[in-house]
Structures are given as structure tokens and as C-alpha cells.
Amino acid sequence: MMNLPWPGAVVAGIGTIVAGIGVLYTVSKIGKLRKKQQLRKKWDSIGKDVVLLHQFQRGKYCVNLSPFAIKVETYLRLAKIKYEVDSNSPFGPKKKCPWITLNGEDVGDSEMVIQKLSQHFDVNLDSHLDEVTQAQLEAVRVMADEFVFWIVIAWRYWLDGCVTFLKSQSFPPFLNRAFPYMMTSTIKKRSINQGVGVHSPEEIYQMAKKSCGTLSTILGDSPYFGGDQPSTADCAIFGQLAQLMWNAPGSQYEALVRELYPSLGNYCNRMKDTIFPDWNKLLNPPLE
Ligand SMILES: N[C@@H](CCC(=O)N[C@@H](CS)C(=O)NCC(=O)O)C(=O)O
């Protein structure tokens, strides 16, 4: 007959296991808290009025996979605001990328960030534009940020299963394999909830084509959407178009800006050359 342990011994054993789990949990919590405190100290010591831009790591051909990160970085450069980049904590107070820390304060959401920067540094990139043009550009900005964005990510992460996109990133091999699992079904569900995802792949592509046609018509012969000089809306529009231009290599989405509407491709290159003269050096790995 089997020798069963005394009930007291069983209870003591369970107690030890539970206590062990409790200790491990507390140690990990303390570790996380300490790491957070160290990061906080580092972020806050960057210097007065220096912006710390938290964003994803750089890509192979494009300075970021997030259009909103490019938008904020473009704004910082146009506004001549001193900044540094942190790629270790890309998700901020709103659990989105990018976000900034300025003088110890964290701000999330690219629009809120730009609003904060414009007020704090007293910058207005749109003073050369009349009120109506500013309003029209705001409508174009919303189209880029809230519509073109969804089309591109629905294609990138779901319809294309991350295949084309991953060619443009320098992720470690394990992440290359994990990315489709992490992203495809999530983005499918989220695009369906948003609305773009209820359409067929061809319909989604046609929507991208129509948007590019619209943007190309609005740009016309001007060098920038803001006319002779870039405006706040240019930061957002460039961020979104840069995804087609550099983060969709060899695809029909890339062809939209490089072949079908080359004025948009030329615009992307113009923004890159004037605002990011160090673009190639920023890439991961840097391009000589
Ligand atoms: N409205 C936000 C959008 C930011 C956003 O959606 N960022 C994406 C990366 S491109 C993100 O962080 N996604 C993570 C998620 O939604 O869970 C902004 O303007 O900053």
C-alpha cells in the first residue's frame, strides 16, 4: 500500500510553494520598479528643454516603422528643437508609439506632442498660411493619420502577413518569426473594428490608390503641402507616405508613390533630403 503524506505535510508543502511564488512575484515587481525608477532618472536628466523622443528602432531604409514617430521627429527638426531618441521604451502613457518626455513630463499621442511642443517652444510652422489653407491642410492631415494609416497597416500586418514589411526592418531572427503571429490576427480584428478591414484586399488597395491620387492632386506642383515651405501637416503626411516609399519594398503599395504618383515619391525624397540630411546614417544598419 502507498504511503500517503500526512495532511499537515501536504498543507505545509502547498504553503511553501505559494510563499515561493509570492517571493518571486515581489522580487520581480521590485526589479521592474527599480528599472522604471532608473529609466525615469535617466529620462529626467536629459537636460532642460531637450526633448526625449521615445520611438521604435530605426529601419533598413526608413527612419521609423511608425508614421507617427516620423511625424514627431520631422516636427522637432523643422522647429529646430533639441532632441534625443530612446528606442528602448517605445510605448508611452497612452500605450502607443511615439511619446516624449520634456522636462520630466511625459506626453503621448503625436498630435498632443506637437501641440505641447508648439506651445512650449512658441513655434508656428504654419504662420505663412492663411486660415482657410490651414483648415484644409488639417483635413488632409486627418485623412493621412486616420485613414491612410489604417489602409497601410491592414495591408502590412494582415493582408501581406508582414512579409514585405519585414524586409525593411533589422529585427533579430526570432522577432522576424514572431511578428506575423503577434500582429496578423490582431490587426485583422482591429481593422475590421475600425472599418477598413471589412473590405476585400483589392478594394483596400483601390482605397490606397484613391488616397494617393487625392494627395498628389492636392500637392500639385508645390514642393510641400504647405506650399514653398513645409507646414505642420507635412510632418504627418510625410510620416504616412514614407511607409509606402521605404517600408513596402517591391510591393504594389510602394509602386503607388514611386510609379503611379511619382510626385509623391519626389515629395518624400525632398522631405528626406531637406529635413533628414543624415537619413542614411540613421538607418539600421547605417547606409554609407
Ligand atoms: N493617435 C496616435 C497613434 C499612434 C499609434 O497608433 N502608434 C502605433 C504605432 S504606428 C502603436 O503604437 N500601436 C500599438 C498599439 O496600438 O497597440 C498618435 O498620433 O500618436
PDB file of N, CA and C in Angstrom, residues 105-161:
ATOM      1  N   GLU A 105       8.139  65.708 -17.882  1.00  0.00           N
ATOM      2  CA  GLU A 105       6.722  65.427 -18.173  1.00  0.00           C
ATOM      3  C   GLU A 105       6.616  64.500 -19.393  1.00  0.00           C
ATOM      4  N   ASP A 106       5.771  63.477 -19.272  1.00  0.00           N
ATOM      5  CA  ASP A 106       5.557  62.558 -20.402  1.00  0.00           C
ATOM      6  C   ASP A 106       4.315  62.988 -21.175  1.00  0.00           C
ATOM      7  N   VAL A 107       4.433  62.977 -22.497  1.00  0.00           N
ATOM      8  CA  VAL A 107       3.268  63.318 -23.331  1.00  0.00           C
ATOM      9  C   VAL A 107       3.121  62.251 -24.405  1.00  0.00           C
ATOM     10  N   GLY A 108       1.920  61.703 -24.541  1.00  0.00           N
ATOM     11  CA  GLY A 108       1.643  60.683 -25.552  1.00  0.00           C
ATOM     12  C   GLY A 108       0.742  61.246 -26.632  1.00  0.00           C
ATOM     13  N   ASP A 109       0.765  60.588 -27.806  1.00  0.00           N
ATOM     14  CA  ASP A 109      -0.040  60.924 -28.985  1.00  0.00           C
ATOM     15  C   ASP A 109       0.632  62.051 -29.784  1.00  0.00           C
ATOM     16  N   SER A 110       0.923  61.746 -31.047  1.00  0.00           N
ATOM     17  CA  SER A 110       1.675  62.697 -31.874  1.00  0.00           C
ATOM     18  C   SER A 110       1.027  64.082 -31.943  1.00  0.00           C
ATOM     19  N   GLU A 111      -0.295  64.129 -32.011  1.00  0.00           N
ATOM     20  CA  GLU A 111      -0.963  65.441 -32.086  1.00  0.00           C
ATOM     21  C   GLU A 111      -0.769  66.231 -30.796  1.00  0.00           C
ATOM     22  N   MET A 112      -0.959  65.520 -29.649  1.00  0.00           N
ATOM     23  CA  MET A 112      -0.794  66.186 -28.341  1.00  0.00           C
ATOM     24  C   MET A 112       0.662  66.616 -28.160  1.00  0.00           C
ATOM     25  N   VAL A 113       1.576  65.783 -28.674  1.00  0.00           N
ATOM     26  CA  VAL A 113       3.001  66.103 -28.566  1.00  0.00           C
ATOM     27  C   VAL A 113       3.285  67.394 -29.325  1.00  0.00           C
ATOM     28  N   ILE A 114       2.781  67.467 -30.557  1.00  0.00           N
ATOM     29  CA  ILE A 114       3.044  68.648 -31.382  1.00  0.00           C
ATOM     30  C   ILE A 114       2.406  69.895 -30.763  1.00  0.00           C
ATOM     31  N   GLN A 115       1.225  69.713 -30.226  1.00  0.00           N
ATOM     32  CA  GLN A 115       0.549  70.838 -29.542  1.00  0.00           C
ATOM     33  C   GLN A 115       1.403  71.334 -28.371  1.00  0.00           C
ATOM     34  N   LYS A 116       1.917  70.375 -27.595  1.00  0.00           N
ATOM     35  CA  LYS A 116       2.753  70.710 -26.425  1.00  0.00           C
ATOM     36  C   LYS A 116       4.030  71.439 -26.874  1.00  0.00           C
ATOM     37  N   LEU A 117       4.675  70.884 -27.910  1.00  0.00           N
ATOM     38  CA  LEU A 117       5.936  71.470 -28.377  1.00  0.00           C
ATOM     39  C   LEU A 117       5.704  72.865 -28.939  1.00  0.00           C
ATOM     40  N   SER A 118       4.638  73.000 -29.698  1.00  0.00           N
ATOM     41  CA  SER A 118       4.356  74.293 -30.316  1.00  0.00           C
ATOM     42  C   SER A 118       4.132  75.359 -29.239  1.00  0.00           C
ATOM     43  N   GLN A 119       3.415  74.979 -28.154  1.00  0.00           N
ATOM     44  CA  GLN A 119       3.162  75.943 -27.075  1.00  0.00           C
ATOM     45  C   GLN A 119       4.431  76.209 -26.269  1.00  0.00           C
ATOM     46  N   HIS A 120       5.108  75.131 -25.885  1.00  0.00           N
ATOM     47  CA  HIS A 120       6.271  75.279 -25.004  1.00  0.00           C
ATOM     48  C   HIS A 120       7.398  76.061 -25.675  1.00  0.00           C
ATOM     49  N   PHE A 121       7.641  75.770 -26.960  1.00  0.00           N
ATOM     50  CA  PHE A 121       8.764  76.422 -27.644  1.00  0.00           C
ATOM     51  C   PHE A 121       8.310  77.608 -28.511  1.00  0.00           C
ATOM     52  N   ASP A 122       7.010  77.897 -28.425  1.00  0.00           N
ATOM     53  CA  ASP A 122       6.441  79.024 -29.169  1.00  0.00           C
ATOM     54  C   ASP A 122       6.796  78.938 -30.659  1.00  0.00           C
ATOM     55  N   VAL A 123       6.420  77.792 -31.244  1.00  0.00           N
ATOM     56  CA  VAL A 123       6.729  77.544 -32.653  1.00  0.00           C
ATOM     57  C   VAL A 123       5.426  77.511 -33.448  1.00  0.00           C
ATOM     58  N   ASN A 124       5.448  78.129 -34.624  1.00  0.00           N
ATOM     59  CA  ASN A 124       4.302  78.014 -35.522  1.00  0.00           C
ATOM     60  C   ASN A 124       4.825  77.771 -36.937  1.00  0.00           C
ATOM     61  N   LEU A 125       4.673  76.542 -37.392  1.00  0.00           N
ATOM     62  CA  LEU A 125       5.180  76.207 -38.727  1.00  0.00           C
ATOM     63  C   LEU A 125       4.210  76.648 -39.820  1.00  0.00           C
ATOM     64  N   ASP A 126       3.060  77.169 -39.413  1.00  0.00           N
ATOM     65  CA  ASP A 126       2.009  77.476 -40.395  1.00  0.00           C
ATOM     66  C   ASP A 126       1.724  78.965 -40.532  1.00  0.00           C
ATOM     67  N   SER A 127       2.613  79.797 -39.995  1.00  0.00           N
ATOM     68  CA  SER A 127       2.323  81.243 -39.996  1.00  0.00           C
ATOM     69  C   SER A 127       2.310  81.817 -41.419  1.00  0.00           C
ATOM     70  N   HIS A 128       2.896  81.091 -42.382  1.00  0.00           N
ATOM     71  CA  HIS A 128       2.896  81.607 -43.765  1.00  0.00           C
ATOM     72  C   HIS A 128       1.598  81.258 -44.493  1.00  0.00           C
ATOM     73  N   LEU A 129       0.705  80.536 -43.816  1.00  0.00           N
ATOM     74  CA  LEU A 129      -0.528  80.080 -44.481  1.00  0.00           C
ATOM     75  C   LEU A 129      -1.739  80.852 -43.983  1.00  0.00           C
ATOM     76  N   ASP A 130      -2.686  81.124 -44.900  1.00  0.00           N
ATOM     77  CA  ASP A 130      -3.911  81.793 -44.441  1.00  0.00           C
ATOM     78  C   ASP A 130      -4.795  80.775 -43.717  1.00  0.00           C
ATOM     79  N   GLU A 131      -5.825  81.292 -43.067  1.00  0.00           N
ATOM     80  CA  GLU A 131      -6.674  80.471 -42.199  1.00  0.00           C
ATOM     81  C   GLU A 131      -7.337  79.315 -42.952  1.00  0.00           C
ATOM     82  N   VAL A 132      -7.811  79.619 -44.174  1.00  0.00           N
ATOM     83  CA  VAL A 132      -8.523  78.589 -44.952  1.00  0.00           C
ATOM     84  C   VAL A 132      -7.547  77.464 -45.339  1.00  0.00           C
ATOM     85  N   THR A 133      -6.367  77.856 -45.792  1.00  0.00           N
ATOM     86  CA  THR A 133      -5.385  76.828 -46.174  1.00  0.00           C
ATOM     87  C   THR A 133      -5.011  75.973 -44.956  1.00  0.00           C
ATOM     88  N   GLN A 134      -4.853  76.619 -43.808  1.00  0.00           N
ATOM     89  CA  GLN A 134      -4.528  75.860 -42.590  1.00  0.00           C
ATOM     90  C   GLN A 134      -5.622  74.846 -42.280  1.00  0.00           C
ATOM     91  N   ALA A 135      -6.884  75.269 -42.445  1.00  0.00           N
ATOM     92  CA  ALA A 135      -8.007  74.366 -42.170  1.00  0.00           C
ATOM     93  C   ALA A 135      -8.037  73.219 -43.180  1.00  0.00           C
ATOM     94  N   GLN A 136      -7.767  73.541 -44.451  1.00  0.00           N
ATOM     95  CA  GLN A 136      -7.768  72.489 -45.487  1.00  0.00           C
ATOM     96  C   GLN A 136      -6.656  71.480 -45.206  1.00  0.00           C
ATOM     97  N   LEU A 137      -5.501  71.996 -44.796  1.00  0.00           N
ATOM     98  CA  LEU A 137      -4.383  71.089 -44.508  1.00  0.00           C
ATOM     99  C   LEU A 137      -4.666  70.214 -43.289  1.00  0.00           C
ATOM    100  N   GLU A 138      -5.415  70.745 -42.345  1.00  0.00           N
ATOM    101  CA  GLU A 138      -5.781  69.939 -41.173  1.00  0.00           C
ATOM    102  C   GLU A 138      -6.664  68.763 -41.613  1.00  0.00           C
ATOM    103  N   ALA A 139      -7.553  69.029 -42.583  1.00  0.00           N
ATOM    104  CA  ALA A 139      -8.409  67.939 -43.099  1.00  0.00           C
ATOM    105  C   ALA A 139      -7.550  66.880 -43.810  1.00  0.00           C
ATOM    106  N   VAL A 140      -6.547  67.333 -44.546  1.00  0.00           N
ATOM    107  CA  VAL A 140      -5.658  66.384 -45.238  1.00  0.00           C
ATOM    108  C   VAL A 140      -4.851  65.592 -44.201  1.00  0.00           C
ATOM    109  N   ARG A 141      -4.422  66.275 -43.155  1.00  0.00           N
ATOM    110  CA  ARG A 141      -3.659  65.628 -42.081  1.00  0.00           C
ATOM    111  C   ARG A 141      -4.483  64.501 -41.438  1.00  0.00           C
ATOM    112  N   VAL A 142      -5.766  64.783 -41.202  1.00  0.00           N
ATOM    113  CA  VAL A 142      -6.636  63.762 -40.584  1.00  0.00           C
ATOM    114  C   VAL A 142      -6.799  62.582 -41.546  1.00  0.00           C
ATOM    115  N   MET A 143      -6.936  62.883 -42.825  1.00  0.00           N
ATOM    116  CA  MET A 143      -7.061  61.809 -43.821  1.00  0.00           C
ATOM    117  C   MET A 143      -5.822  60.900 -43.779  1.00  0.00           C
ATOM    118  N   ALA A 144      -4.643  61.540 -43.690  1.00  0.00           N
ATOM    119  CA  ALA A 144      -3.398  60.757 -43.666  1.00  0.00           C
ATOM    120  C   ALA A 144      -3.301  59.936 -42.377  1.00  0.00           C
ATOM    121  N   ASP A 145      -3.491  60.596 -41.242  1.00  0.00           N
ATOM    122  CA  ASP A 145      -3.286  59.933 -39.946  1.00  0.00           C
ATOM    123  C   ASP A 145      -4.358  58.903 -39.606  1.00  0.00           C
ATOM    124  N   GLU A 146      -5.574  59.164 -40.021  1.00  0.00           N
ATOM    125  CA  GLU A 146      -6.671  58.306 -39.566  1.00  0.00           C
ATOM    126  C   GLU A 146      -7.224  57.372 -40.635  1.00  0.00           C
ATOM    127  N   PHE A 147      -6.853  57.584 -41.900  1.00  0.00           N
ATOM    128  CA  PHE A 147      -7.388  56.733 -42.965  1.00  0.00           C
ATOM    129  C   PHE A 147      -6.254  56.000 -43.701  1.00  0.00           C
ATOM    130  N   VAL A 148      -5.329  56.782 -44.274  1.00  0.00           N
ATOM    131  CA  VAL A 148      -4.209  56.140 -44.983  1.00  0.00           C
ATOM    132  C   VAL A 148      -3.474  55.205 -44.013  1.00  0.00           C
ATOM    133  N   PHE A 149      -3.302  55.636 -42.775  1.00  0.00           N
ATOM    134  CA  PHE A 149      -2.634  54.803 -41.763  1.00  0.00           C
ATOM    135  C   PHE A 149      -3.272  53.419 -41.665  1.00  0.00           C
ATOM    136  N   TRP A 150      -4.600  53.381 -41.561  1.00  0.00           N
ATOM    137  CA  TRP A 150      -5.298  52.102 -41.384  1.00  0.00           C
ATOM    138  C   TRP A 150      -5.187  51.219 -42.619  1.00  0.00           C
ATOM    139  N   ILE A 151      -5.239  51.842 -43.802  1.00  0.00           N
ATOM    140  CA  ILE A 151      -5.091  51.066 -45.037  1.00  0.00           C
ATOM    141  C   ILE A 151      -3.709  50.402 -45.049  1.00  0.00           C
ATOM    142  N   VAL A 152      -2.698  51.209 -44.725  1.00  0.00           N
ATOM    143  CA  VAL A 152      -1.326  50.692 -44.795  1.00  0.00           C
ATOM    144  C   VAL A 152      -1.094  49.595 -43.759  1.00  0.00           C
ATOM    145  N   ILE A 153      -1.576  49.802 -42.529  1.00  0.00           N
ATOM    146  CA  ILE A 153      -1.291  48.744 -41.548  1.00  0.00           C
ATOM    147  C   ILE A 153      -2.144  47.491 -41.794  1.00  0.00           C
ATOM    148  N   ALA A 154      -3.368  47.663 -42.334  1.00  0.00           N
ATOM    149  CA  ALA A 154      -4.185  46.480 -42.663  1.00  0.00           C
ATOM    150  C   ALA A 154      -3.451  45.645 -43.708  1.00  0.00           C
ATOM    151  N   TRP A 155      -2.847  46.315 -44.691  1.00  0.00           N
ATOM    152  CA  TRP A 155      -2.101  45.581 -45.725  1.00  0.00           C
ATOM    153  C   TRP A 155      -0.810  45.000 -45.144  1.00  0.00           C
ATOM    154  N   ARG A 156      -0.074  45.852 -44.443  1.00  0.00           N
ATOM    155  CA  ARG A 156       1.257  45.467 -43.965  1.00  0.00           C
ATOM    156  C   ARG A 156       1.225  44.259 -43.027  1.00  0.00           C
ATOM    157  N   TYR A 157       0.388  44.352 -42.016  1.00  0.00           N
ATOM    158  CA  TYR A 157       0.430  43.323 -40.963  1.00  0.00           C
ATOM    159  C   TYR A 157      -0.531  42.174 -41.190  1.00  0.00           C
ATOM    160  N   TRP A 158      -1.639  42.447 -41.890  1.00  0.00           N
ATOM    161  CA  TRP A 158      -2.647  41.396 -42.048  1.00  0.00           C
ATOM    162  C   TRP A 158      -2.624  40.814 -43.461  1.00  0.00           C
ATOM    163  N   LEU A 159      -3.018  41.613 -44.460  1.00  0.00           N
ATOM    164  CA  LEU A 159      -3.163  41.061 -45.818  1.00  0.00           C
ATOM    165  C   LEU A 159      -1.843  40.523 -46.352  1.00  0.00           C
ATOM    166  N   ASP A 160      -0.757  41.196 -46.046  1.00  0.00           N
ATOM    167  CA  ASP A 160       0.554  40.770 -46.542  1.00  0.00           C
ATOM    168  C   ASP A 160       1.277  39.905 -45.511  1.00  0.00           C
ATOM    169  N   GLY A 161       0.653  39.709 -44.366  1.00  0.00           N
ATOM    170  CA  GLY A 161       1.244  38.861 -43.324  1.00  0.00           C
ATOM    171  C   GLY A 161       2.636  39.320 -42.888  1.00  0.00           C
TER     172      GLY A 161
END
